Structure formats: C-alpha cells, structure tokens
Amino acid sequence: MNELLKIEVNENQEQVVSGRLLHEFLEIKTPYHIWIKRMIEYGFTENIDFIPHEQKCSSGGASGIKVIQDHILKLSMAKELSKVIY
C-alpha cells in the first residue's frame, strides 16, 4: 500500500472515491458485491453518502463487454469504511 487512492471532485464540489478502488486498496478478501452491501448496513444512505454506479468493462466472453456495479463514495464514507476495516 504505497500509493494513495485517486480522489475525484463531483459536480457538487464534493470529494469522492470509487468503492471498488477502496475495496482493492484495503485488500478486502470478500467479493466486492458482498462487502459493499454489508458496509452500507452501517447506516449510510444512498444518494447522500454514496451513489450506485455501473461500469462497462471488457470481458473475454462472446459479448466482449460486461457491466459491473460500483459505488461512488463521498470521502467521509470512505474514511468511515476504512476505520471499520482497521
């Protein structure tokens, strides 16, 4: 963990980070879709603390593209999740 996470600024001038990138950065062994559902149960609110986001990425399958679920987390939520883990 020598590198920091990429933090972006959304249209409301709030600092946000990808849930999948945070999951990878924290080296979580649980699959992302299971981990994020469990983390949201800590009392975070959709469209306030995070926004669900679908990403299209290439796959080796016949269609060539698959859609994966991500979440855009406000920095405050990302910090709280990091505390829960460590």
mmCIF file of C-alpha atoms in Angstrom:
data_model
loop_
_atom_site.group_PDB
_atom_site.id
_atom_site.type_symbol
_atom_site.label_atom_id
_atom_site.label_comp_id
_atom_site.label_asym_id
_atom_site.label_seq_id
_atom_site.Cartn_x
_atom_site.Cartn_y
_atom_site.Cartn_z
ATOM 1 C CA MET A 1 0.000 0.000 0.000
ATOM 2 C CA ASN A 2 2.496 2.600 -1.126
ATOM 3 C CA GLU A 3 0.097 4.523 -3.361
ATOM 4 C CA LEU A 4 -2.872 6.648 -2.395
ATOM 5 C CA LEU A 5 -6.370 6.361 -3.788
ATOM 6 C CA LYS A 6 -7.464 8.582 -6.638
ATOM 7 C CA ILE A 7 -9.875 11.141 -5.219
ATOM 8 C CA GLU A 8 -12.144 12.989 -7.625
ATOM 9 C CA VAL A 9 -14.387 16.016 -7.227
ATOM 10 C CA ASN A 10 -18.022 15.571 -8.271
ATOM 11 C CA GLU A 11 -20.396 18.153 -9.761
ATOM 12 C CA ASN A 12 -21.289 19.348 -6.228
ATOM 13 C CA GLN A 13 -17.609 20.010 -5.483
ATOM 14 C CA GLU A 14 -17.518 17.056 -3.049
ATOM 15 C CA GLN A 15 -14.525 14.732 -2.847
ATOM 16 C CA VAL A 16 -15.450 11.182 -3.874
ATOM 17 C CA VAL A 17 -13.750 7.843 -4.449
ATOM 18 C CA SER A 18 -14.709 4.607 -6.193
ATOM 19 C CA GLY A 19 -15.964 1.888 -3.859
ATOM 20 C CA ARG A 20 -14.193 -0.757 -5.936
ATOM 21 C CA LEU A 21 -10.893 1.106 -5.713
ATOM 22 C CA LEU A 22 -11.283 1.455 -1.939
ATOM 23 C CA HIS A 23 -12.099 -2.272 -1.682
ATOM 24 C CA GLU A 24 -8.952 -3.113 -3.638
ATOM 25 C CA PHE A 25 -6.812 -0.595 -1.721
ATOM 26 C CA LEU A 26 -7.892 -2.037 1.636
ATOM 27 C CA GLU A 27 -7.108 -5.531 0.323
ATOM 28 C CA ILE A 28 -10.542 -6.881 1.265
ATOM 29 C CA LYS A 29 -10.820 -10.617 0.577
ATOM 30 C CA THR A 30 -14.639 -10.704 0.487
ATOM 31 C CA PRO A 31 -16.078 -10.161 -3.020
ATOM 32 C CA TYR A 32 -16.973 -6.512 -3.637
ATOM 33 C CA HIS A 33 -20.728 -7.020 -4.079
ATOM 34 C CA ILE A 34 -20.995 -8.790 -0.704
ATOM 35 C CA TRP A 35 -18.651 -6.394 1.115
ATOM 36 C CA ILE A 36 -20.355 -3.194 -0.064
ATOM 37 C CA LYS A 37 -23.836 -4.441 0.911
ATOM 38 C CA ARG A 38 -22.524 -5.187 4.405
ATOM 39 C CA MET A 39 -20.787 -1.797 4.660
ATOM 40 C CA ILE A 40 -23.904 0.104 3.589
ATOM 41 C CA GLU A 41 -25.751 -1.510 6.513
ATOM 42 C CA TYR A 42 -23.622 0.601 8.882
ATOM 43 C CA GLY A 43 -26.152 3.379 8.305
ATOM 44 C CA PHE A 44 -25.086 5.005 5.055
ATOM 45 C CA THR A 45 -27.749 6.483 2.789
ATOM 46 C CA GLU A 46 -27.957 6.138 -0.977
ATOM 47 C CA ASN A 47 -27.702 9.463 -2.860
ATOM 48 C CA ILE A 48 -26.374 11.138 0.297
ATOM 49 C CA ASP A 49 -23.287 9.132 1.288
ATOM 50 C CA PHE A 50 -22.865 7.156 -1.941
ATOM 51 C CA ILE A 51 -24.271 6.761 -5.427
ATOM 52 C CA PRO A 52 -24.538 3.376 -7.168
ATOM 53 C CA HIS A 53 -22.703 3.410 -10.481
ATOM 54 C CA GLU A 54 -22.469 0.830 -13.253
ATOM 55 C CA GLN A 55 -19.223 0.434 -15.153
ATOM 56 C CA LYS A 56 -18.816 -1.234 -18.502
ATOM 57 C CA CYS A 57 -15.607 -3.173 -18.967
ATOM 58 C CA SER A 58 -14.289 -5.646 -21.472
ATOM 59 C CA SER A 59 -14.607 -9.343 -20.819
ATOM 60 C CA GLY A 60 -13.318 -12.421 -22.543
ATOM 61 C CA GLY A 61 -16.853 -13.600 -23.274
ATOM 62 C CA ALA A 62 -18.826 -13.595 -26.506
ATOM 63 C CA SER A 63 -20.318 -10.130 -25.971
ATOM 64 C CA GLY A 64 -16.948 -8.604 -25.172
ATOM 65 C CA ILE A 65 -18.475 -6.244 -22.577
ATOM 66 C CA LYS A 66 -19.763 -6.818 -19.067
ATOM 67 C CA VAL A 67 -21.366 -4.409 -16.627
ATOM 68 C CA ILE A 68 -20.110 -4.312 -13.055
ATOM 69 C CA GLN A 69 -21.607 -2.466 -10.112
ATOM 70 C CA ASP A 70 -19.522 0.222 -8.416
ATOM 71 C CA HIS A 71 -20.386 2.912 -5.898
ATOM 72 C CA ILE A 72 -19.192 6.497 -5.823
ATOM 73 C CA LEU A 73 -18.470 7.172 -2.142
ATOM 74 C CA LYS A 74 -18.159 10.551 -0.514
ATOM 75 C CA LEU A 75 -14.800 10.872 1.158
ATOM 76 C CA SER A 76 -16.405 10.893 4.622
ATOM 77 C CA MET A 77 -17.974 7.476 3.937
ATOM 78 C CA ALA A 78 -14.708 6.099 2.570
ATOM 79 C CA LYS A 79 -12.917 7.232 5.743
ATOM 80 C CA GLU A 80 -15.519 5.558 7.957
ATOM 81 C CA LEU A 81 -15.277 2.313 5.997
ATOM 82 C CA SER A 82 -11.512 2.387 6.351
ATOM 83 C CA LYS A 83 -11.884 2.699 10.126
ATOM 84 C CA VAL A 84 -14.276 -0.266 10.243
ATOM 85 C CA ILE A 85 -11.696 -2.427 8.486
ATOM 86 C CA TYR A 86 -8.669 -1.438 10.519
#
